[in-house]
Amino acid sequence: MYTQSNAVVKAAVYGHCSFAEASAILSERLDAAGDMPSIEKIRGAMDSLKSASESAVNTATGTHMFVWARVSNVISKRLDLTFKLEAAGKSKATSHSATLVRPETESEFYEMVHLFVMVVISLGLSSAIIVMKFIDDVVFGTVRMKEHFGSAHELLLLYLREIDFDPARVLHMANVFRRGGQDTLMSEARRNAAASFRTCGANLLQLDGAKYPGSDRVTKNLKPDLKPNGKHDDSSKKPCADFNAGRPCRTLKADGSCAFAHKCNQFVSDKGPLGYCFGPHARCTGCTYADDKKLKSPAK
Ligand SMILES: [Zn+2]
Ligand SMILES: [Zn+2]
């Protein structure tokens, strides 16, 4: 299998291996190649692999996420997350990037929604009826269920991600919500909101959407230019204190992933010395461990 160079390219295009792996295989064969014709063949395969990988990146860009991130910059300029939009078939120089800034208040969020709807309609990404219905389902439906506006914001991001990164390219604003899977996305949105909006923990955002105390918006990373990438090391024996308090993680590895496990750090009495609940939840969102076994300080 894959003895022909073009078979390697096909394997990458159809997702049997990554473009990097295919490229490594071809380089290996180039080194081993003995005669000119086979070197030419491998070179040709490497060229088509290069153009195939570029077009794959282009189709996987997030137009809707880009618009949302762009709109969020109108409200504020604080850096948080970057999405990139690359125009298909153009050189890298035509790519655009926008940095998502999460809204500080509920009214800022609604202002962003308003701007987003205007941009989506004026760009012709969707019709007014469809985008308004989508926003009503995802945003106002969530807020009507007495969820925090931060959860509605994260849920909107998740749905935009579903649309933008749908491998079959069949999802759009008119069908993504009715497709099902709302519960899964909602629980993911709640988790993201707990991390990004800090709805719990001392003197942070109150659940009714009240203002942050000003200084709490400053993220204190140990390395200031390193952003948490959302990953965490669940093989670590130590639960992450930031995750449990609903703050962005501060102890990061070089790639931005958290050094600790995102497990509950509630002290419990029946797991030996220094025993933690270690359940798959943040302590600030409510620990489900038996109440009579919870301890205020570590077990000896
Ligand atoms: Zn963490
Ligand atoms: Zn727990």
mmCIF file of N, CA and C in Angstrom, residues 20-140:
data_model
loop_
_atom_site.group_PDB
_atom_site.id
_atom_site.type_symbol
_atom_site.label_atom_id
_atom_site.label_comp_id
_atom_site.label_asym_id
_atom_site.label_seq_id
_atom_site.Cartn_x
_atom_site.Cartn_y
_atom_site.Cartn_z
ATOM 1 N N ALA A 20 1.611 16.539 7.451
ATOM 2 C CA ALA A 20 2.984 16.510 7.954
ATOM 3 C C ALA A 20 3.568 15.106 7.823
ATOM 4 N N GLU A 21 2.736 14.091 8.138
ATOM 5 C CA GLU A 21 3.210 12.708 8.032
ATOM 6 C C GLU A 21 3.523 12.353 6.588
ATOM 7 N N ALA A 22 2.616 12.753 5.677
ATOM 8 C CA ALA A 22 2.822 12.459 4.265
ATOM 9 C C ALA A 22 4.105 13.116 3.781
ATOM 10 N N SER A 23 4.324 14.345 4.225
ATOM 11 C CA SER A 23 5.510 15.079 3.821
ATOM 12 C C SER A 23 6.778 14.383 4.337
ATOM 13 N N ALA A 24 6.695 13.885 5.571
ATOM 14 C CA ALA A 24 7.860 13.187 6.145
ATOM 15 C C ALA A 24 8.176 11.922 5.361
ATOM 16 N N ILE A 25 7.125 11.168 4.966
ATOM 17 C CA ILE A 25 7.312 9.930 4.192
ATOM 18 C C ILE A 25 7.977 10.243 2.864
ATOM 19 N N LEU A 26 7.467 11.295 2.201
ATOM 20 C CA LEU A 26 8.017 11.632 0.892
ATOM 21 C C LEU A 26 9.475 12.078 1.000
ATOM 22 N N SER A 27 9.792 12.854 2.040
ATOM 23 C CA SER A 27 11.197 13.282 2.208
ATOM 24 C C SER A 27 12.099 12.073 2.414
ATOM 25 N N GLU A 28 11.583 11.102 3.194
ATOM 26 C CA GLU A 28 12.354 9.892 3.458
ATOM 27 C C GLU A 28 12.644 9.159 2.150
ATOM 28 N N ARG A 29 11.581 9.073 1.293
ATOM 29 C CA ARG A 29 11.764 8.379 0.014
ATOM 30 C C ARG A 29 12.689 9.155 -0.909
ATOM 31 N N LEU A 30 12.650 10.491 -0.797
ATOM 32 C CA LEU A 30 13.514 11.314 -1.637
ATOM 33 C C LEU A 30 14.973 11.023 -1.306
ATOM 34 N N ASP A 31 15.254 10.885 -0.006
ATOM 35 C CA ASP A 31 16.617 10.562 0.429
ATOM 36 C C ASP A 31 17.061 9.219 -0.126
ATOM 37 N N ALA A 32 16.110 8.259 -0.118
ATOM 38 C CA ALA A 32 16.457 6.898 -0.510
ATOM 39 C C ALA A 32 16.460 6.708 -2.027
ATOM 40 N N ALA A 33 15.860 7.667 -2.755
ATOM 41 C CA ALA A 33 15.704 7.495 -4.202
ATOM 42 C C ALA A 33 17.055 7.428 -4.889
ATOM 43 N N GLY A 34 17.218 6.456 -5.841
ATOM 44 C CA GLY A 34 18.514 6.261 -6.465
ATOM 45 C C GLY A 34 18.687 6.955 -7.805
ATOM 46 N N ASP A 35 17.604 7.011 -8.606
ATOM 47 C CA ASP A 35 17.785 7.547 -9.959
ATOM 48 C C ASP A 35 16.929 8.787 -10.190
ATOM 49 N N MET A 36 17.279 9.521 -11.238
ATOM 50 C CA MET A 36 16.624 10.804 -11.530
ATOM 51 C C MET A 36 15.104 10.683 -11.715
ATOM 52 N N PRO A 37 14.607 9.715 -12.522
ATOM 53 C CA PRO A 37 13.148 9.661 -12.714
ATOM 54 C C PRO A 37 12.375 9.508 -11.400
ATOM 55 N N SER A 38 12.873 8.681 -10.489
ATOM 56 C CA SER A 38 12.109 8.510 -9.247
ATOM 57 C C SER A 38 12.207 9.757 -8.371
ATOM 58 N N ILE A 39 13.350 10.466 -8.426
ATOM 59 C CA ILE A 39 13.463 11.725 -7.676
ATOM 60 C C ILE A 39 12.437 12.724 -8.205
ATOM 61 N N GLU A 40 12.313 12.799 -9.546
ATOM 62 C CA GLU A 40 11.346 13.726 -10.159
ATOM 63 C C GLU A 40 9.917 13.400 -9.715
ATOM 64 N N LYS A 41 9.602 12.118 -9.713
ATOM 65 C CA LYS A 41 8.250 11.694 -9.318
ATOM 66 C C LYS A 41 7.947 12.132 -7.882
ATOM 67 N N ILE A 42 8.925 11.913 -6.994
ATOM 68 C CA ILE A 42 8.697 12.247 -5.583
ATOM 69 C C ILE A 42 8.580 13.762 -5.416
ATOM 70 N N ARG A 43 9.437 14.504 -6.166
ATOM 71 C CA ARG A 43 9.350 15.977 -6.117
ATOM 72 C C ARG A 43 7.963 16.444 -6.532
ATOM 73 N N GLY A 44 7.455 15.846 -7.614
ATOM 74 C CA GLY A 44 6.124 16.217 -8.117
ATOM 75 C C GLY A 44 5.054 15.940 -7.076
ATOM 76 N N ALA A 45 5.171 14.780 -6.420
ATOM 77 C CA ALA A 45 4.196 14.432 -5.380
ATOM 78 C C ALA A 45 4.272 15.434 -4.227
ATOM 79 N N MET A 46 5.492 15.870 -3.899
ATOM 80 C CA MET A 46 5.647 16.822 -2.798
ATOM 81 C C MET A 46 5.003 18.160 -3.149
ATOM 82 N N ASP A 47 5.136 18.561 -4.426
ATOM 83 C CA ASP A 47 4.504 19.810 -4.857
ATOM 84 C C ASP A 47 2.987 19.730 -4.740
ATOM 85 N N SER A 48 2.415 18.598 -5.231
ATOM 86 C CA SER A 48 0.951 18.529 -5.162
ATOM 87 C C SER A 48 0.479 18.388 -3.720
ATOM 88 N N LEU A 49 1.312 17.757 -2.874
ATOM 89 C CA LEU A 49 0.963 17.685 -1.447
ATOM 90 C C LEU A 49 0.897 19.088 -0.857
ATOM 91 N N LYS A 50 1.854 19.928 -1.257
ATOM 92 C CA LYS A 50 1.922 21.293 -0.731
ATOM 93 C C LYS A 50 0.660 22.071 -1.111
ATOM 94 N N SER A 51 0.274 21.987 -2.409
ATOM 95 C CA SER A 51 -0.909 22.759 -2.801
ATOM 96 C C SER A 51 -2.173 22.168 -2.184
ATOM 97 N N ALA A 52 -2.220 20.827 -2.054
ATOM 98 C CA ALA A 52 -3.396 20.201 -1.422
ATOM 99 C C ALA A 52 -3.518 20.640 0.030
ATOM 100 N N SER A 53 -2.387 20.725 0.731
ATOM 101 C CA SER A 53 -2.468 21.097 2.153
ATOM 102 C C SER A 53 -2.891 22.549 2.289
ATOM 103 N N GLU A 54 -2.470 23.404 1.342
ATOM 104 C CA GLU A 54 -2.890 24.806 1.424
ATOM 105 C C GLU A 54 -4.391 24.953 1.214
ATOM 106 N N SER A 55 -4.944 24.208 0.217
ATOM 107 C CA SER A 55 -6.380 24.354 -0.011
ATOM 108 C C SER A 55 -7.170 23.749 1.138
ATOM 109 N N ALA A 56 -6.607 22.709 1.803
ATOM 110 C CA ALA A 56 -7.302 22.121 2.953
ATOM 111 C C ALA A 56 -7.406 23.134 4.078
ATOM 112 N N VAL A 57 -6.340 23.909 4.285
ATOM 113 C CA VAL A 57 -6.366 24.937 5.333
ATOM 114 C C VAL A 57 -7.401 25.993 4.985
ATOM 115 N N ASN A 58 -7.455 26.366 3.696
ATOM 116 C CA ASN A 58 -8.387 27.408 3.285
ATOM 117 C C ASN A 58 -9.838 27.027 3.523
ATOM 118 N N THR A 59 -10.189 25.755 3.280
ATOM 119 C CA THR A 59 -11.580 25.376 3.455
ATOM 120 C C THR A 59 -11.940 25.219 4.927
ATOM 121 N N ALA A 60 -10.940 25.151 5.785
ATOM 122 C CA ALA A 60 -11.229 24.933 7.207
ATOM 123 C C ALA A 60 -11.185 26.232 8.003
ATOM 124 N N THR A 61 -11.390 27.353 7.358
ATOM 125 C CA THR A 61 -11.360 28.606 8.118
ATOM 126 C C THR A 61 -12.737 28.936 8.647
ATOM 127 N N GLY A 62 -12.769 29.765 9.649
ATOM 128 C CA GLY A 62 -14.029 30.050 10.312
ATOM 129 C C GLY A 62 -14.570 31.427 9.993
ATOM 130 N N THR A 63 -15.379 31.508 8.943
ATOM 131 C CA THR A 63 -15.933 32.810 8.568
ATOM 132 C C THR A 63 -16.777 33.415 9.682
ATOM 133 N N HIS A 64 -17.680 32.583 10.255
ATOM 134 C CA HIS A 64 -18.587 33.124 11.272
ATOM 135 C C HIS A 64 -17.835 33.500 12.544
ATOM 136 N N MET A 65 -16.901 32.627 12.938
ATOM 137 C CA MET A 65 -16.092 32.924 14.134
ATOM 138 C C MET A 65 -15.298 34.200 13.913
ATOM 139 N N PHE A 66 -14.816 34.353 12.669
ATOM 140 C CA PHE A 66 -14.043 35.545 12.335
ATOM 141 C C PHE A 66 -14.905 36.801 12.483
ATOM 142 N N VAL A 67 -16.123 36.732 11.966
ATOM 143 C CA VAL A 67 -17.025 37.891 12.063
ATOM 144 C C VAL A 67 -17.296 38.210 13.527
ATOM 145 N N TRP A 68 -17.565 37.163 14.308
ATOM 146 C CA TRP A 68 -17.866 37.383 15.735
ATOM 147 C C TRP A 68 -16.665 38.011 16.446
ATOM 148 N N ALA A 69 -15.467 37.498 16.155
ATOM 149 C CA ALA A 69 -14.259 38.033 16.798
ATOM 150 C C ALA A 69 -14.029 39.482 16.368
ATOM 151 N N ARG A 70 -14.306 39.736 15.089
ATOM 152 C CA ARG A 70 -14.131 41.095 14.572
ATOM 153 C C ARG A 70 -15.061 42.057 15.301
ATOM 154 N N VAL A 71 -16.320 41.619 15.433
ATOM 155 C CA VAL A 71 -17.343 42.439 16.079
ATOM 156 C C VAL A 71 -16.972 42.705 17.542
ATOM 157 N N SER A 72 -16.386 41.690 18.185
ATOM 158 C CA SER A 72 -16.053 41.851 19.598
ATOM 159 C C SER A 72 -15.002 42.929 19.799
ATOM 160 N N ASN A 73 -14.182 43.179 18.762
ATOM 161 C CA ASN A 73 -13.160 44.208 18.868
ATOM 162 C C ASN A 73 -13.745 45.603 18.828
ATOM 163 N N VAL A 74 -14.962 45.693 18.280
ATOM 164 C CA VAL A 74 -15.608 46.999 18.256
ATOM 165 C C VAL A 74 -15.890 47.419 19.697
ATOM 166 N N ILE A 75 -16.274 46.448 20.514
ATOM 167 C CA ILE A 75 -16.642 46.750 21.896
ATOM 168 C C ILE A 75 -15.392 47.002 22.739
ATOM 169 N N SER A 76 -14.382 46.211 22.552
ATOM 170 C CA SER A 76 -13.199 46.347 23.386
ATOM 171 C C SER A 76 -11.995 45.801 22.639
ATOM 172 N N LYS A 77 -10.818 46.107 23.092
ATOM 173 C CA LYS A 77 -9.617 45.685 22.367
ATOM 174 C C LYS A 77 -8.801 44.638 23.128
ATOM 175 N N ARG A 78 -9.328 44.193 24.246
ATOM 176 C CA ARG A 78 -8.531 43.298 25.064
ATOM 177 C C ARG A 78 -8.260 41.977 24.347
ATOM 178 N N LEU A 79 -7.014 41.520 24.372
ATOM 179 C CA LEU A 79 -6.635 40.302 23.651
ATOM 180 C C LEU A 79 -7.007 39.066 24.456
ATOM 181 N N ASP A 80 -7.487 38.080 23.743
ATOM 182 C CA ASP A 80 -7.878 36.846 24.437
ATOM 183 C C ASP A 80 -7.625 35.615 23.575
ATOM 184 N N LEU A 81 -8.136 35.622 22.354
ATOM 185 C CA LEU A 81 -8.080 34.433 21.493
ATOM 186 C C LEU A 81 -8.010 34.926 20.058
ATOM 187 N N THR A 82 -7.337 34.229 19.197
ATOM 188 C CA THR A 82 -7.230 34.684 17.806
ATOM 189 C C THR A 82 -7.796 33.661 16.842
ATOM 190 N N PHE A 83 -8.631 34.117 15.925
ATOM 191 C CA PHE A 83 -9.098 33.272 14.830
ATOM 192 C C PHE A 83 -8.559 33.844 13.541
ATOM 193 N N LYS A 84 -8.409 33.002 12.567
ATOM 194 C CA LYS A 84 -7.784 33.452 11.340
ATOM 195 C C LYS A 84 -8.678 33.115 10.160
ATOM 196 N N LEU A 85 -8.814 34.075 9.247
ATOM 197 C CA LEU A 85 -9.589 33.829 8.030
ATOM 198 C C LEU A 85 -8.662 33.976 6.848
ATOM 199 N N GLU A 86 -8.608 32.936 5.995
ATOM 200 C CA GLU A 86 -7.772 33.013 4.809
ATOM 201 C C GLU A 86 -8.658 32.899 3.584
ATOM 202 N N ALA A 87 -8.518 33.852 2.672
ATOM 203 C CA ALA A 87 -9.329 33.823 1.463
ATOM 204 C C ALA A 87 -8.864 32.675 0.582
ATOM 205 N N ALA A 88 -9.825 31.888 0.035
ATOM 206 C CA ALA A 88 -9.474 30.699 -0.752
ATOM 207 C C ALA A 88 -8.712 31.093 -2.007
ATOM 208 N N GLY A 89 -7.687 30.308 -2.320
ATOM 209 C CA GLY A 89 -6.973 30.491 -3.565
ATOM 210 C C GLY A 89 -6.040 31.688 -3.612
ATOM 211 N N LYS A 90 -5.941 32.416 -2.537
ATOM 212 C CA LYS A 90 -5.044 33.570 -2.530
ATOM 213 C C LYS A 90 -3.794 33.242 -1.719
ATOM 214 N N SER A 91 -2.803 34.100 -1.840
ATOM 215 C CA SER A 91 -1.582 33.877 -1.080
ATOM 216 C C SER A 91 -1.841 34.140 0.398
ATOM 217 N N LYS A 92 -0.876 33.737 1.225
ATOM 218 C CA LYS A 92 -1.011 33.897 2.675
ATOM 219 C C LYS A 92 -1.210 35.358 3.084
ATOM 220 N N ALA A 93 -0.694 36.274 2.249
ATOM 221 C CA ALA A 93 -0.755 37.688 2.606
ATOM 222 C C ALA A 93 -2.191 38.193 2.709
ATOM 223 N N THR A 94 -3.170 37.481 2.072
ATOM 224 C CA THR A 94 -4.533 37.971 2.118
ATOM 225 C C THR A 94 -5.301 37.401 3.308
ATOM 226 N N SER A 95 -4.634 36.704 4.203
ATOM 227 C CA SER A 95 -5.365 36.168 5.349
ATOM 228 C C SER A 95 -5.613 37.277 6.367
ATOM 229 N N HIS A 96 -6.742 37.128 7.049
ATOM 230 C CA HIS A 96 -7.102 38.132 8.043
ATOM 231 C C HIS A 96 -7.194 37.447 9.385
ATOM 232 N N SER A 97 -6.869 38.158 10.417
ATOM 233 C CA SER A 97 -7.101 37.560 11.719
ATOM 234 C C SER A 97 -7.801 38.561 12.607
ATOM 235 N N ALA A 98 -8.591 38.025 13.507
ATOM 236 C CA ALA A 98 -9.297 38.867 14.460
ATOM 237 C C ALA A 98 -9.180 38.211 15.813
ATOM 238 N N THR A 99 -9.101 39.010 16.822
ATOM 239 C CA THR A 99 -8.919 38.494 18.160
ATOM 240 C C THR A 99 -10.226 38.615 18.925
ATOM 241 N N LEU A 100 -10.678 37.496 19.459
ATOM 242 C CA LEU A 100 -11.953 37.508 20.192
ATOM 243 C C LEU A 100 -11.777 38.191 21.541
ATOM 244 N N VAL A 101 -12.671 39.114 21.831
ATOM 245 C CA VAL A 101 -12.700 39.751 23.139
ATOM 246 C C VAL A 101 -14.051 39.419 23.755
ATOM 247 N N ARG A 102 -14.023 38.734 24.890
ATOM 248 C CA ARG A 102 -15.305 38.355 25.488
ATOM 249 C C ARG A 102 -15.962 39.576 26.122
ATOM 250 N N PRO A 103 -17.286 39.664 26.018
ATOM 251 C CA PRO A 103 -17.970 40.832 26.590
ATOM 252 C C PRO A 103 -17.860 40.848 28.112
ATOM 253 N N GLU A 104 -17.734 42.046 28.664
ATOM 254 C CA GLU A 104 -17.631 42.152 30.128
ATOM 255 C C GLU A 104 -19.003 42.155 30.776
ATOM 256 N N THR A 105 -19.976 42.694 30.084
ATOM 257 C CA THR A 105 -21.305 42.800 30.672
ATOM 258 C C THR A 105 -22.329 42.224 29.705
ATOM 259 N N GLU A 106 -23.511 41.984 30.252
ATOM 260 C CA GLU A 106 -24.575 41.420 29.432
ATOM 261 C C GLU A 106 -24.953 42.394 28.317
ATOM 262 N N SER A 107 -24.968 43.698 28.619
ATOM 263 C CA SER A 107 -25.364 44.663 27.579
ATOM 264 C C SER A 107 -24.319 44.711 26.473
ATOM 265 N N GLU A 108 -23.043 44.564 26.824
ATOM 266 C CA GLU A 108 -22.005 44.501 25.784
ATOM 267 C C GLU A 108 -22.230 43.295 24.885
ATOM 268 N N PHE A 109 -22.632 42.192 25.507
ATOM 269 C CA PHE A 109 -22.883 40.970 24.742
ATOM 270 C C PHE A 109 -24.006 41.191 23.730
ATOM 271 N N TYR A 110 -25.110 41.826 24.175
ATOM 272 C CA TYR A 110 -26.232 42.047 23.259
ATOM 273 C C TYR A 110 -25.845 43.016 22.154
ATOM 274 N N GLU A 111 -24.955 43.960 22.506
ATOM 275 C CA GLU A 111 -24.482 44.897 21.488
ATOM 276 C C GLU A 111 -23.683 44.136 20.422
ATOM 277 N N MET A 112 -22.858 43.183 20.882
ATOM 278 C CA MET A 112 -22.095 42.357 19.943
ATOM 279 C C MET A 112 -23.023 41.544 19.053
ATOM 280 N N VAL A 113 -24.081 40.977 19.657
ATOM 281 C CA VAL A 113 -25.049 40.181 18.890
ATOM 282 C C VAL A 113 -25.663 41.051 17.803
ATOM 283 N N HIS A 114 -26.023 42.278 18.183
ATOM 284 C CA HIS A 114 -26.643 43.217 17.255
ATOM 285 C C HIS A 114 -25.703 43.496 16.072
ATOM 286 N N LEU A 115 -24.425 43.786 16.378
ATOM 287 C CA LEU A 115 -23.446 44.071 15.323
ATOM 288 C C LEU A 115 -23.220 42.838 14.448
ATOM 289 N N PHE A 116 -23.178 41.681 15.095
ATOM 290 C CA PHE A 116 -22.957 40.429 14.361
ATOM 291 C C PHE A 116 -24.072 40.212 13.332
ATOM 292 N N VAL A 117 -25.313 40.417 13.786
ATOM 293 C CA VAL A 117 -26.461 40.239 12.895
ATOM 294 C C VAL A 117 -26.347 41.206 11.712
ATOM 295 N N MET A 118 -25.987 42.447 11.993
ATOM 296 C CA MET A 118 -25.850 43.430 10.907
ATOM 297 C C MET A 118 -24.797 42.992 9.898
ATOM 298 N N VAL A 119 -23.640 42.539 10.406
ATOM 299 C CA VAL A 119 -22.552 42.162 9.491
ATOM 300 C C VAL A 119 -22.943 40.926 8.689
ATOM 301 N N VAL A 120 -23.536 39.939 9.352
ATOM 302 C CA VAL A 120 -23.909 38.697 8.664
ATOM 303 C C VAL A 120 -24.901 38.978 7.545
ATOM 304 N N ILE A 121 -25.879 39.850 7.827
ATOM 305 C CA ILE A 121 -26.889 40.157 6.803
ATOM 306 C C ILE A 121 -26.258 40.973 5.685
ATOM 307 N N SER A 122 -25.450 41.968 6.040
ATOM 308 C CA SER A 122 -24.916 42.812 4.969
ATOM 309 C C SER A 122 -23.891 42.072 4.116
ATOM 310 N N LEU A 123 -23.220 41.076 4.686
ATOM 311 C CA LEU A 123 -22.293 40.278 3.872
ATOM 312 C C LEU A 123 -23.025 39.202 3.071
ATOM 313 N N GLY A 124 -24.299 39.010 3.371
ATOM 314 C CA GLY A 124 -25.053 37.987 2.662
ATOM 315 C C GLY A 124 -24.715 36.575 3.123
ATOM 316 N N LEU A 125 -24.151 36.435 4.331
ATOM 317 C CA LEU A 125 -23.857 35.091 4.843
ATOM 318 C C LEU A 125 -25.152 34.347 5.154
ATOM 319 N N SER A 126 -26.193 35.110 5.488
ATOM 320 C CA SER A 126 -27.463 34.499 5.830
ATOM 321 C C SER A 126 -28.546 35.567 5.715
ATOM 322 N N SER A 127 -29.812 35.120 5.638
ATOM 323 C CA SER A 127 -30.889 36.106 5.552
ATOM 324 C C SER A 127 -31.305 36.540 6.953
ATOM 325 N N ALA A 128 -31.997 37.674 7.029
ATOM 326 C CA ALA A 128 -32.400 38.240 8.319
ATOM 327 C C ALA A 128 -33.229 37.253 9.129
ATOM 328 N N ILE A 129 -34.216 36.623 8.473
ATOM 329 C CA ILE A 129 -35.106 35.701 9.182
ATOM 330 C C ILE A 129 -34.282 34.574 9.811
ATOM 331 N N ILE A 130 -33.357 34.034 9.035
ATOM 332 C CA ILE A 130 -32.604 32.877 9.511
ATOM 333 C C ILE A 130 -31.649 33.259 10.632
ATOM 334 N N VAL A 131 -30.929 34.367 10.484
ATOM 335 C CA VAL A 131 -29.966 34.721 11.520
ATOM 336 C C VAL A 131 -30.680 35.148 12.802
ATOM 337 N N MET A 132 -31.828 35.829 12.689
ATOM 338 C CA MET A 132 -32.553 36.235 13.895
ATOM 339 C C MET A 132 -33.107 35.019 14.634
ATOM 340 N N LYS A 133 -33.611 34.049 13.868
ATOM 341 C CA LYS A 133 -34.137 32.820 14.483
ATOM 342 C C LYS A 133 -33.001 32.067 15.186
ATOM 343 N N PHE A 134 -31.848 32.020 14.523
ATOM 344 C CA PHE A 134 -30.678 31.350 15.091
ATOM 345 C C PHE A 134 -30.263 32.022 16.412
ATOM 346 N N ILE A 135 -30.212 33.362 16.400
ATOM 347 C CA ILE A 135 -29.825 34.095 17.610
ATOM 348 C C ILE A 135 -30.875 33.889 18.706
ATOM 349 N N ASP A 136 -32.149 33.855 18.308
ATOM 350 C CA ASP A 136 -33.211 33.649 19.299
ATOM 351 C C ASP A 136 -33.070 32.282 19.953
ATOM 352 N N ASP A 137 -32.824 31.251 19.151
ATOM 353 C CA ASP A 137 -32.667 29.890 19.687
ATOM 354 C C ASP A 137 -31.448 29.802 20.598
ATOM 355 N N VAL A 138 -30.315 30.282 20.100
ATOM 356 C CA VAL A 138 -29.052 30.026 20.784
ATOM 357 C C VAL A 138 -28.834 31.000 21.947
ATOM 358 N N VAL A 139 -29.037 32.291 21.693
ATOM 359 C CA VAL A 139 -28.713 33.287 22.712
ATOM 360 C C VAL A 139 -29.893 33.518 23.651
ATOM 361 N N PHE A 140 -31.030 33.980 23.099
ATOM 362 C CA PHE A 140 -32.133 34.365 23.974
ATOM 363 C C PHE A 140 -32.795 33.128 24.587
#
